[in-house]
C-alpha positions in Angstrom: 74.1 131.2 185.9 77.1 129.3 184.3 75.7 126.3 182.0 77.5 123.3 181.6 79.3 123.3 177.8 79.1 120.7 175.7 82.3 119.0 174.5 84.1 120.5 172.4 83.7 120.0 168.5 87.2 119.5 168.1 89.9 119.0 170.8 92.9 120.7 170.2 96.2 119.5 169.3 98.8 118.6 172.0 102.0 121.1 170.9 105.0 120.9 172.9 104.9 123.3 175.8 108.0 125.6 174.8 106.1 126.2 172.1 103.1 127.1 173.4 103.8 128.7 176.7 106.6 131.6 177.4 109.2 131.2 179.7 107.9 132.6 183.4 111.1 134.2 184.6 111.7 136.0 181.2 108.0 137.1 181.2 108.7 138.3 184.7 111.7 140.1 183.8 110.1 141.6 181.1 107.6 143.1 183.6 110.9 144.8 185.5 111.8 146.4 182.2 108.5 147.6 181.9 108.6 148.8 185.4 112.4 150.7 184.4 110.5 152.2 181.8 108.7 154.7 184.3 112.2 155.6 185.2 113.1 156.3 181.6 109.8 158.3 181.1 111.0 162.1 180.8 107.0 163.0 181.5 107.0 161.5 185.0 108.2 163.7 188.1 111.9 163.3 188.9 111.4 162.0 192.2 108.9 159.2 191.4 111.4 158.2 188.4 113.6 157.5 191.3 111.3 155.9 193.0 110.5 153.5 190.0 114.2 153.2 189.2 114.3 151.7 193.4 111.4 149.7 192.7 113.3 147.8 190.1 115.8 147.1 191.8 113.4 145.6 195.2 111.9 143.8 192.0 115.1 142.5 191.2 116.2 141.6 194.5 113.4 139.3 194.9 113.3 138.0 191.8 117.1 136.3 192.8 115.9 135.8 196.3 113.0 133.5 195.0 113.1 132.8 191.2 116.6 131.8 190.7 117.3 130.7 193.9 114.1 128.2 192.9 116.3 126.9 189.4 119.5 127.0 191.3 117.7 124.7 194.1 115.8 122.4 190.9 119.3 121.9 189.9 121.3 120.7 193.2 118.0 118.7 193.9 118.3 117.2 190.2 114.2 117.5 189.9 111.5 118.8 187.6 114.6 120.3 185.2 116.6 118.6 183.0 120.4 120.4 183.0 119.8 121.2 179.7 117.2 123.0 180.3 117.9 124.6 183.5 121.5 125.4 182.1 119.0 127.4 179.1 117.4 129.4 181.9 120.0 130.3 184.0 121.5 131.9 180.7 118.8 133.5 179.2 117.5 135.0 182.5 121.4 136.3 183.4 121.9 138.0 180.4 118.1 140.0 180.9 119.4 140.7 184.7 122.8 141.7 183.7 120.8 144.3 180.7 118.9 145.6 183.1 121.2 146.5 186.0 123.5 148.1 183.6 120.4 150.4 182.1 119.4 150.9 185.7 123.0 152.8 186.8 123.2 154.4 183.2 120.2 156.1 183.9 121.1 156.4 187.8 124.0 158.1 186.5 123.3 160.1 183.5 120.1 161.2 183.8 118.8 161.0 187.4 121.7 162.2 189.6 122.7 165.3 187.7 118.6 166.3 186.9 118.3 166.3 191.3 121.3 168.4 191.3 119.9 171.0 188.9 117.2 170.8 191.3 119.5 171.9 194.1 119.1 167.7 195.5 122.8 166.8 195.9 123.8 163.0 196.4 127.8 163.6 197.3 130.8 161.7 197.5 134.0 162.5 199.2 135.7 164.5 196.3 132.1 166.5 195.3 132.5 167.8 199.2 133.9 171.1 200.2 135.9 171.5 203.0 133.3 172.2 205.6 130.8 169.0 204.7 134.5 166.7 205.1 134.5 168.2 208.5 131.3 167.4 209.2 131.4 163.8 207.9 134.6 163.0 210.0 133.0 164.3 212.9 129.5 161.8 211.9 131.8 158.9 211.3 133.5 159.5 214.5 130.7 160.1 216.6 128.4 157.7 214.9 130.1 155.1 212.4 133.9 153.8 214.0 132.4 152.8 217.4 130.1 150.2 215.7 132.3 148.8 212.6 134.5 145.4 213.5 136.8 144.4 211.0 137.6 140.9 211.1 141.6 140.1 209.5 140.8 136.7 207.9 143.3 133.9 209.3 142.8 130.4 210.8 141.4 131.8 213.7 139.4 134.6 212.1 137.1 132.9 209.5 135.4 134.7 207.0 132.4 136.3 209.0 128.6 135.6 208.5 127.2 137.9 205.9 123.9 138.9 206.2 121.3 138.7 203.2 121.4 142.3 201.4 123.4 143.9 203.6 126.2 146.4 203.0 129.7 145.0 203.4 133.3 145.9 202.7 136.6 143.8 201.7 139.8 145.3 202.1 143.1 144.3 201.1 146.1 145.8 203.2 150.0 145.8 202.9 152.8 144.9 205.1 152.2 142.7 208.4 150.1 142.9 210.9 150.1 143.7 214.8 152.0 140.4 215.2 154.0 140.5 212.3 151.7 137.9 210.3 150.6 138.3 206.6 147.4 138.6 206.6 146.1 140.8 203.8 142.2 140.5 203.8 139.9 142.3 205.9 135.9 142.4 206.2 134.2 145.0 207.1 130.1 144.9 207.8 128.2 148.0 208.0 126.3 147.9 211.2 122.4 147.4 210.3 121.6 149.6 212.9 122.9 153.0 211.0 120.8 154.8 208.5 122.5 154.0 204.3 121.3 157.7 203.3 122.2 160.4 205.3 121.7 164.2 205.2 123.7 167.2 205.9 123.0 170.3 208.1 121.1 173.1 206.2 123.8 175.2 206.9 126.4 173.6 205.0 124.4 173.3 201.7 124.0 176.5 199.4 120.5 178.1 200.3 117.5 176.1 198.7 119.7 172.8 198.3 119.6 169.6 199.9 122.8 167.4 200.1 123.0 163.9 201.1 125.7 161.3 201.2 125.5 157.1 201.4 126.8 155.6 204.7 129.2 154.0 202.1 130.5 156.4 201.2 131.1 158.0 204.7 133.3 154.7 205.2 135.1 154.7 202.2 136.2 158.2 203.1 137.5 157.0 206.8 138.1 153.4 206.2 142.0 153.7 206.0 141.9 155.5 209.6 140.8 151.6 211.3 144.4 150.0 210.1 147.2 152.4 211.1 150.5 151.9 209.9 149.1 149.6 206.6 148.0 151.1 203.2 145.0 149.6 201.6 146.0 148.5 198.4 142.6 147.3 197.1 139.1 148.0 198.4 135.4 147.0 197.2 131.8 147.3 198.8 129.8 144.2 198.4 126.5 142.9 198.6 125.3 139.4 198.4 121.8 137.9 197.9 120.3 134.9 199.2 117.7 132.4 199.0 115.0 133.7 201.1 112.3 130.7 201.0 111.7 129.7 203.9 110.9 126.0 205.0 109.7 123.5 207.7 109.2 120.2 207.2 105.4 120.5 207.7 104.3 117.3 207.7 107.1 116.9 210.8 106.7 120.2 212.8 104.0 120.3 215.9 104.3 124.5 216.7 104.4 126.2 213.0 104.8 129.7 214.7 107.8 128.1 216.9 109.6 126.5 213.6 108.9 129.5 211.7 110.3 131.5 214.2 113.1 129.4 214.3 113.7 129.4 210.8 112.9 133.3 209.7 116.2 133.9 212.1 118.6 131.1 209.2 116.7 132.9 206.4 119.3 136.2 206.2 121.8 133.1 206.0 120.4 131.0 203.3 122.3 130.5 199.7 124.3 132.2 198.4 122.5 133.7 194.8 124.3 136.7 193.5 127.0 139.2 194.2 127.1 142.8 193.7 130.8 145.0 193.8 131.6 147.9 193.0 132.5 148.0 189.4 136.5 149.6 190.4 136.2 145.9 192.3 139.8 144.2 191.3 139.4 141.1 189.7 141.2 138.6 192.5 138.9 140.5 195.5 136.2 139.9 193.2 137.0 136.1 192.9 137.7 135.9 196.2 134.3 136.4 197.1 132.6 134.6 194.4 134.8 131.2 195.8 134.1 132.3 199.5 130.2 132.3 198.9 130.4 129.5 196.1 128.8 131.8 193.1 129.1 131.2 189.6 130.9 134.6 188.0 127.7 135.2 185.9 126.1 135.8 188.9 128.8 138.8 189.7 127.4 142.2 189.0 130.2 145.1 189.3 128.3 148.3 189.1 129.0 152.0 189.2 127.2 152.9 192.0 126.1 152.0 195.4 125.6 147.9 195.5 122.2 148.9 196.9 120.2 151.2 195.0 116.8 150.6 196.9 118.2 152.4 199.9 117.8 155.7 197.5 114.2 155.4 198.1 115.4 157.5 201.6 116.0 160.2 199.4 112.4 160.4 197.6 111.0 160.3 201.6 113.1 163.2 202.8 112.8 165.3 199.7 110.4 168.2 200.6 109.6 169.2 196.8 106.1 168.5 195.8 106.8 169.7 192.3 108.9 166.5 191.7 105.9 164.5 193.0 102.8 162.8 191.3 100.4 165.5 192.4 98.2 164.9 195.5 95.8 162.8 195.4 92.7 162.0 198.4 90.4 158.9 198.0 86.7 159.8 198.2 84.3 158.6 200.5 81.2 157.0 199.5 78.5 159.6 200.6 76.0 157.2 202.4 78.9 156.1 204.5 79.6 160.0 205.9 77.8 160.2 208.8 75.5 157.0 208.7 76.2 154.0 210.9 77.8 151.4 208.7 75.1 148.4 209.9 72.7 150.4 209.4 74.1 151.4 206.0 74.7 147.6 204.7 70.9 146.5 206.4 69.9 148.9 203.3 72.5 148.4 200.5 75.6 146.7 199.8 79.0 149.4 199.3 81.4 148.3 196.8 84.9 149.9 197.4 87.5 151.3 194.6 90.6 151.6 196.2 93.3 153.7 196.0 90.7 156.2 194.5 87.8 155.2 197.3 89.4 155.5 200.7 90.2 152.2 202.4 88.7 153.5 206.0 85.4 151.9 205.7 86.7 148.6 206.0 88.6 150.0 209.1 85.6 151.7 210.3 83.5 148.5 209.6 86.0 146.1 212.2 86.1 149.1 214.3 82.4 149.8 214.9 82.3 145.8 214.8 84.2 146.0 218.1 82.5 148.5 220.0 79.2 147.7 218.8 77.9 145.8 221.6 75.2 143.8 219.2 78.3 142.4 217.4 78.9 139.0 219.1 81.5 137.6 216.5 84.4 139.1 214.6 86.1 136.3 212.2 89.2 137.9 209.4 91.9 136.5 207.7 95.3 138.2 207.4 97.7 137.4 204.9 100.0 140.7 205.2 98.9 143.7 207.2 102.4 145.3 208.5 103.7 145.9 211.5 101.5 149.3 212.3 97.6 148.4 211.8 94.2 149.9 212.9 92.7 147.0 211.9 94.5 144.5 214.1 94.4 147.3 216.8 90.2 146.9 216.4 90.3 142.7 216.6 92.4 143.0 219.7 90.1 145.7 221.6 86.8 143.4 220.3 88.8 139.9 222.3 90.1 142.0 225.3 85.8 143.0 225.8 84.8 139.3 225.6 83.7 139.4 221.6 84.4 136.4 219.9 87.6 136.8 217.7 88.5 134.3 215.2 92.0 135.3 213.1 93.2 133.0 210.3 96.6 134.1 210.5 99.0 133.5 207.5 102.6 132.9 208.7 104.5 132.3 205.4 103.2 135.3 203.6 106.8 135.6 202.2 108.7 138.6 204.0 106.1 139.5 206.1 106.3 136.1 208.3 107.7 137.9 211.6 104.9 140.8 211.5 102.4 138.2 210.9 103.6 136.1 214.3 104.0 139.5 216.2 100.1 139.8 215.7 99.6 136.4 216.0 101.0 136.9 219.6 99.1 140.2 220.6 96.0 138.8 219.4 96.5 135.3 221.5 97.3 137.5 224.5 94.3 139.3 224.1 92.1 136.2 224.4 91.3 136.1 220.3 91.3 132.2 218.8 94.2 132.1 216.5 94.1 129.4 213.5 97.5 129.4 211.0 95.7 128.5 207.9 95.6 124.9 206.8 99.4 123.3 207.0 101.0 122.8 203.5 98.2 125.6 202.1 98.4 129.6 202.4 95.6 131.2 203.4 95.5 134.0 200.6 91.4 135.1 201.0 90.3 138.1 202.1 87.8 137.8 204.0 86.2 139.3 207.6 82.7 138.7 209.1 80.9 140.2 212.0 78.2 138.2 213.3 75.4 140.6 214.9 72.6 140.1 217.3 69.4 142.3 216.3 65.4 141.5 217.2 65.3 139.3 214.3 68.4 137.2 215.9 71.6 136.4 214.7 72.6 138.7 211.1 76.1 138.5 208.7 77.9 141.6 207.3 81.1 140.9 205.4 83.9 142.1 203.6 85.4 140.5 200.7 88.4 141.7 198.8 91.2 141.4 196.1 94.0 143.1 198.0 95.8 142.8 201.5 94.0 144.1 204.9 97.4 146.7 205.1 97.3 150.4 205.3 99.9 151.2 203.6 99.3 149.3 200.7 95.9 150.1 200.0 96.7 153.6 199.5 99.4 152.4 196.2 97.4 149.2 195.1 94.0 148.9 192.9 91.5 146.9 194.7 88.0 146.2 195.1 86.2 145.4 198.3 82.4 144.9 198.6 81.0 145.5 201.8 77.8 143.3 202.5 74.7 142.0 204.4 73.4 139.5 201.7 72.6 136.6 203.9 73.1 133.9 201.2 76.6 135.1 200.4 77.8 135.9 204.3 76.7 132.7 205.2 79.0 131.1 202.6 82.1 132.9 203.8 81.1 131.5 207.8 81.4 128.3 206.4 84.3 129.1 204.7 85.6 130.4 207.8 84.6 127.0 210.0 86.6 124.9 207.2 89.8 126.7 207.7 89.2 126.4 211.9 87.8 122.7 211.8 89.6 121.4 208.5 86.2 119.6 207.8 85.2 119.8 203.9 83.4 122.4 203.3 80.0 122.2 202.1 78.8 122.7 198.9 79.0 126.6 197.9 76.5 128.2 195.6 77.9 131.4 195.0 82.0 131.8 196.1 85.0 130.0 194.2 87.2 128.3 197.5 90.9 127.3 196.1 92.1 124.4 196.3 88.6 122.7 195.8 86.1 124.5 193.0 87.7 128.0 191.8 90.3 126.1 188.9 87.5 123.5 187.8 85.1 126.6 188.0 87.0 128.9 185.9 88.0 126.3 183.3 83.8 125.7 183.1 83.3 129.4 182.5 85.9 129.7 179.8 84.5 126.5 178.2 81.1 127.8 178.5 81.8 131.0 176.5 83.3 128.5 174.0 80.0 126.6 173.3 78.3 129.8 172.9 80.6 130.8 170.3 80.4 127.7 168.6 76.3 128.3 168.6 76.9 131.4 166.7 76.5 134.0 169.2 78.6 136.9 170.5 81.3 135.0 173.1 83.4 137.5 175.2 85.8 137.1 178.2 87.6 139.8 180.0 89.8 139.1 183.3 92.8 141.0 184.8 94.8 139.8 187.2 99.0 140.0 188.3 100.0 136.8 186.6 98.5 134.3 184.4 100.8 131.1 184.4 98.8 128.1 185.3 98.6 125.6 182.2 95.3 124.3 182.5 93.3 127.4 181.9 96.1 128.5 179.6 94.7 125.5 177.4 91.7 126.3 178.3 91.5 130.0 176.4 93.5 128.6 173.4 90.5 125.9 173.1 88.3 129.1 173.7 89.9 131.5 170.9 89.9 128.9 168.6 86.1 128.2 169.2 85.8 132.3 168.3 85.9 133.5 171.9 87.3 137.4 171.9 89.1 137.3 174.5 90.8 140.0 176.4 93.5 139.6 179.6 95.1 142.4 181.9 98.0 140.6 183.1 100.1 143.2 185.5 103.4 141.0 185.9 104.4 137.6 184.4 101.8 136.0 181.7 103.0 132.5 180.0 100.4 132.9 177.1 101.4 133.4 173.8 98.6 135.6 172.1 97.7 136.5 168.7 99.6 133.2 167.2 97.2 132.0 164.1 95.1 128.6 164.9 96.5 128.8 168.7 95.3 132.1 170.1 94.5 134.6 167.6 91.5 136.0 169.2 93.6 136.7 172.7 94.9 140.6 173.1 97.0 140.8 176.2 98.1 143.9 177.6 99.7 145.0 180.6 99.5 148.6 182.5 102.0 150.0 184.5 101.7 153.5 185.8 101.1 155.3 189.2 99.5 152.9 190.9 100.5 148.8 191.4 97.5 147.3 189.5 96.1 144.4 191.9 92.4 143.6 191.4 91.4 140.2 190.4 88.4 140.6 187.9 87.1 137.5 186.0 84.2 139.1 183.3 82.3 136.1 181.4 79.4 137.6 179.5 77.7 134.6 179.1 74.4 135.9 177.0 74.7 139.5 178.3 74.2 138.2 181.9 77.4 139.8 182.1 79.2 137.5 184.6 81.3 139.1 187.1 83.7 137.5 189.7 86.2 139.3 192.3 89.1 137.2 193.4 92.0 137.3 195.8 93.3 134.9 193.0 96.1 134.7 190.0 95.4 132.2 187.6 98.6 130.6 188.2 99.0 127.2 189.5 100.0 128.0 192.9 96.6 129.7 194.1 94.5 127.5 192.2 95.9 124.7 194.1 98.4 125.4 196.7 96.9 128.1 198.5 93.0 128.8 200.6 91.7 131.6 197.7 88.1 132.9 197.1 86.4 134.1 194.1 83.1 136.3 195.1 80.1 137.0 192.4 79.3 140.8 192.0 75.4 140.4 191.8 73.9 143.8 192.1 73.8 144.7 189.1 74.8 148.5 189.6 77.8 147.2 191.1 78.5 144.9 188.0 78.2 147.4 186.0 80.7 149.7 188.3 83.1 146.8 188.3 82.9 146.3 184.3 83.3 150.6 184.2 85.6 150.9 186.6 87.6 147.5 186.5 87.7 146.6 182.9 86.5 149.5 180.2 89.2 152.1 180.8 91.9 149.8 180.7 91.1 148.3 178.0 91.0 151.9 176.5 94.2 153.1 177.7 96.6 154.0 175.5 99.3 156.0 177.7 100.5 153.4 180.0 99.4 150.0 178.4 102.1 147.6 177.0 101.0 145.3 174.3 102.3 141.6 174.2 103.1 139.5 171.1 103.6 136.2 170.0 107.0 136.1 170.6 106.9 137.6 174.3 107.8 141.2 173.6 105.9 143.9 175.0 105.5 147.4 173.4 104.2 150.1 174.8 101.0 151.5 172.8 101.0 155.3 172.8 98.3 158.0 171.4 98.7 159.8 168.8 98.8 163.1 170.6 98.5 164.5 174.1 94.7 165.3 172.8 93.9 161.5 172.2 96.0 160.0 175.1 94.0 158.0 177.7 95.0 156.9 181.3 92.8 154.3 183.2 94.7 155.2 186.6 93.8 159.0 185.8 89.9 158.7 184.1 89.2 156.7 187.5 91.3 159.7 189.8 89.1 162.4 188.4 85.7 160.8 187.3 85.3 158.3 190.0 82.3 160.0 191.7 80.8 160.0 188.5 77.6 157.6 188.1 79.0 154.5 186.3 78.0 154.2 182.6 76.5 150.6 181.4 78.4 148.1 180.3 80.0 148.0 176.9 78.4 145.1 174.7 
């Protein structure tokens, strides 16, 4: 267990925080760049480079959906930012957007476009088709295109139409007069939602062993002049604008969260205005034209050479059928006492700690499922955060309340951009007789956690799941996760009573073994890292390793500084956006942060405090950022077989720590660099050691 420190010898100096923090949305930004750089990487397969190059760009898009449309809103509001300062950011983070958007098409252009050509994967516009694939394209615009497009001539009585967030658009400037002998030059044009953005050709009319595609934008650029007989287009531009997709409801206020939410998710595609894309043969008064119509700053114009919307090339990576431009296949295991054996029966014996990706994500399918139609089971309880719109799990919960189990789902409604699958459940599940809680109002309910509640001749017995990653099936396939699988009686009965605090918003009672956000995790972390520090200042070996997707909240920030300066080595894994300065002398020279990027999103939460080699190891559905220490319902779990600790430390921590082929290096000054081996002989990959020697037994710890 965790003794209490005593106070420090020294408290450390109060420095000004720009000095001692790095700016969040440049750290964040810096994470896109690192994400480009699979894109740049020559050694990764073709079509996974464009899938990295699409990624980006979703990265991007959300990034000005949330992040800047945040300063933006700090500025109208006049809080929290001084217009110095918020005039600073804006700046810094436009010129990092504007560097990476023009490396993004550069590459779209030079490298990955021709390279799928020369592999007989042909993205064409009008002039690169022959004769034949024009035919054909008339005919699809025709058929499929001209009977859904509307374009509105902007005039008194024709204002300029709703745009919706992201969506594909066109403004055209015509000559001479209209139908009624009016001026009116300027025409918009929305691409119906409905239509697919990539689209591919017949077999037949691409050479033998090629694949040609063409963008729906293309397809009405080619055909757009047919809609206004007996005027010329004189200028034309496709555009794309983004908006601010928070969502709110005056909490405090509303008495139905899923009917406000439900109200508001259909204003979000309308929200502020945020950034403008064109393309980059855009003249400069249509450009302007749109930048006054949707009130945007020009540094918030981006005129590229390409489509405005470069995630819609992920279509092409799905319809691809070229394995050789793929990551290899890759199958998950299956822990072997789970093959055949029931799962109760396995978990009355021993707990099961999961690895995904490279551990298969069905047990915790299987366990809700064989919860359902085990008629022992008396009591199902989960909590969803994102699960999609297609899930066996839900599937399971709904069949347990339809045959009179008791069903309990904690039901997250603003997990951001997953809010409408969430109340689509929400519904189903109602319907099906389950008891369906939202959370606690003005927290997010971010745990993962599902009990079953058994009936056996002893009586009443727990089994559990806790988790770092989403309950989605999709996901878990693409994220690294941990999930542990339980019957330990002490532990299960801590997540029940986590589970009646979120139902009954009573205060929880004390809890002996999990972390619960908003209440114990931050205090409980900040006493760990202090911990380590008195044992460092005693004179023995101090050591704390934790990886995580973002490290941003101040308070344990301060916390590690007060730690390295006490001796504390000090290790971080920090996926995405870290505001820690490491390896600055007197502040945090004993800090190394790295970050990994490579085939798989890196997701687990693992705090590792060895705390006089009783090796300390926590699971978490929780960044250390301010938010889910203190905004949101989290839960940090103690690994406490030991086998599994050391699994976790092997598994979760070592290899990482050890890579040197997809690990980026952070300095003082926020820079990243990408630490590479020597040769191919020396290179290490965590993602790949953990693909190939998973089923391996797990070595000890490293001291």
């Amino acid at each position: 267990m965790i003794r209490k420190a005593k106070p420090e010898n020294s408290p450390q100096p109060e420095l000004p925080a720009n000095t001692i923090y790095l700016n969040r949305e440049l750290s964040q930004l810096a994470f896109n760049r690192r994400v480009l750089a699979q894109a740049e990487d020559r050694s990764v397969p073709l079509l996974e480079r464009l899938r990295y190059l699409c990624i980006c760009s979703s990265n991007l898009d959300e990034f000005f959906e949330v992040r800047i449309a945040s300063l933006l809103a700090n500025r109208i509001e006049g809080e929290n930012i001084d217009p110095p300062e918020l005039r600073a950011a804006l700046e810094r983070t436009g010129v990092e957007c504007h560097r990476i958007v023009s490396r993004q098409y550069q590459l779209l252009n030079e490298e990955i476009l021709p390279q799928l050509a020369a592999n007989g994967i042909h993205l064409l516009r009008h002039e690169d088709r022959n004769e034949a694939q024009r035919a054909w394209v008339k005919g699809y615009f025709e058929q499929h295109v001209r009977p859904l497009l509307t374009p509105i001539g902007l005039d008194p009585a024709h204002p300029f139409p709703q745009v919706v967030n992201k969506s594909l658009n066109f403004i055209i400037e015509l000559s001479g007069k209209d139908a009624f002998g009016r001026g009116t030059g300027i025409v918009i044009v929305k691409a119906p939602r409905v239509l697919p953005r990539v689209i591919q050709l017949p077999a037949h009319l691409s050479a033998k062993g090629t694949t040609s595609f063409c963008l729906l934008s293309s397809v009405i650029h080619a055909h757009i002049a047919e809609l206004f007989a007996g005027r010329e287009i004189t200028a034309y531009s496709q555009f794309r604008v983004t908006r601010n997709s928070d969502l709110w409801v005056d909490e405090e206020e509303v008495k139905n969260l899923r009917q406000a939410l439900e109200t508001e998710l259909q204003s979000r595609q309308f929200g502020v205005a945020v950034r403008l894309e064109v393309a980059a043969n855009c003249p400069e008064h249509l450009a302007q034209f749109l930048l006054n119509q949707f009130n945007i700053e020009r540094n918030r114009l981006y005129a590229v050479e390409g489509p405005v919307n470069m995630v819609r090339l992920s279509e092409i990576v799905n319809l691809v059928a070229q394995p050789e431009l793929r990551f290899p296949p890759f199958s998950p295991t299956l822990p072997h006492q789970l093959i055949s054996e029931n799962i109760f029966s396995v978990l009355d014996k021993k707990d099961v700690l999961l690895h995904h990706p490279f551990q298969s994500f069905q047990p915790v399918v299987d366990f809700i499922r064989s919860a359902a139609h085990d008629p022992g089971v008396v009591a199902i309880k989960q909590t969803i955060y994102r699960t999609g719109m297609n899930s066996d799990l839900m599937e399971a919960l709904i069949y347990a309340a339809q045959h009179g189990k008791e069903v309990t789902v904690i039901v997250e409604l603003m997990a951001r951009f997953d809010e409408e699958a969430n109340i689509n459940w929400a519904v189903k599940l109602e319907q099906a007789g389950a008891q369906v809680v939202y959370g606690v109002v003005g927290l997010k309910t971010h745990a993962k956690l599902a009990l079953v509640i058994r009936r056996d001749d002893a009586g009443l017995r727990f089994y559990a799941h806790l988790g770092t990653g989403n309950y989605h099936p999709n996901t878990t396939k693409f994220y690294t996760d941990f999930g542990l699988l339980t019957s330990n009686q002490e532990l299960t009965a801590e997540v029940n009573e986590v589970f009646i605090h979120l139902t009954s918003l009573t205060k929880p009672r004390s809890l002996t073994h999990l972390w619960l956000a908003p209440f114990s995790l931050q205090k409980e972390i900040i006493r760990a890292i202090r911990n380590e520090a008195q044992i460092a200042r005693e004179g023995r070996p101090a050591r704390i390793i934790a990886k995580m997707n973002a490290l941003l909240d101040e308070s344990v920030i301060r916390a590690l500084y007060a730690a390295s300066a006490d001796g504390v080595k000090i290790d971080l894994i920090v996926r995405g956006a870290c505001a820690l300065r490491p390896g600055v002398a007197g502040l945090s020279e004993n800090i190394k942060v790295r970050s990994i990027i490579g085939r798989y999103l890196e997701h687990s939460r693992i705090y590792y405090f060895r705390n006089d080699l009783a090796h300390d190891v926590y699971l978490a559905s929780a960044d250390w950022m301010n938010r889910n220490l203190f905004r949101r319902i989290e839960v940090a779990f103690p690994v406490l077989d030991k086998s599994m600790k050391k699994r976790v430390i092997t598994e979760g921590l070592n290899p990482y720590l050890k890579d040197n082929t997809h690990s980026w290096h952070l300095d003082a000054n926020g820079v990243y660099t990408l630490k590479k081996a020597r040769s191919k002989q020396h290179a290490f990959s965590a993602q790949q050691h953990l693909m190939t020697t998973l089923g391996i037994p797990a070595l000890p710890p490293e001291e």
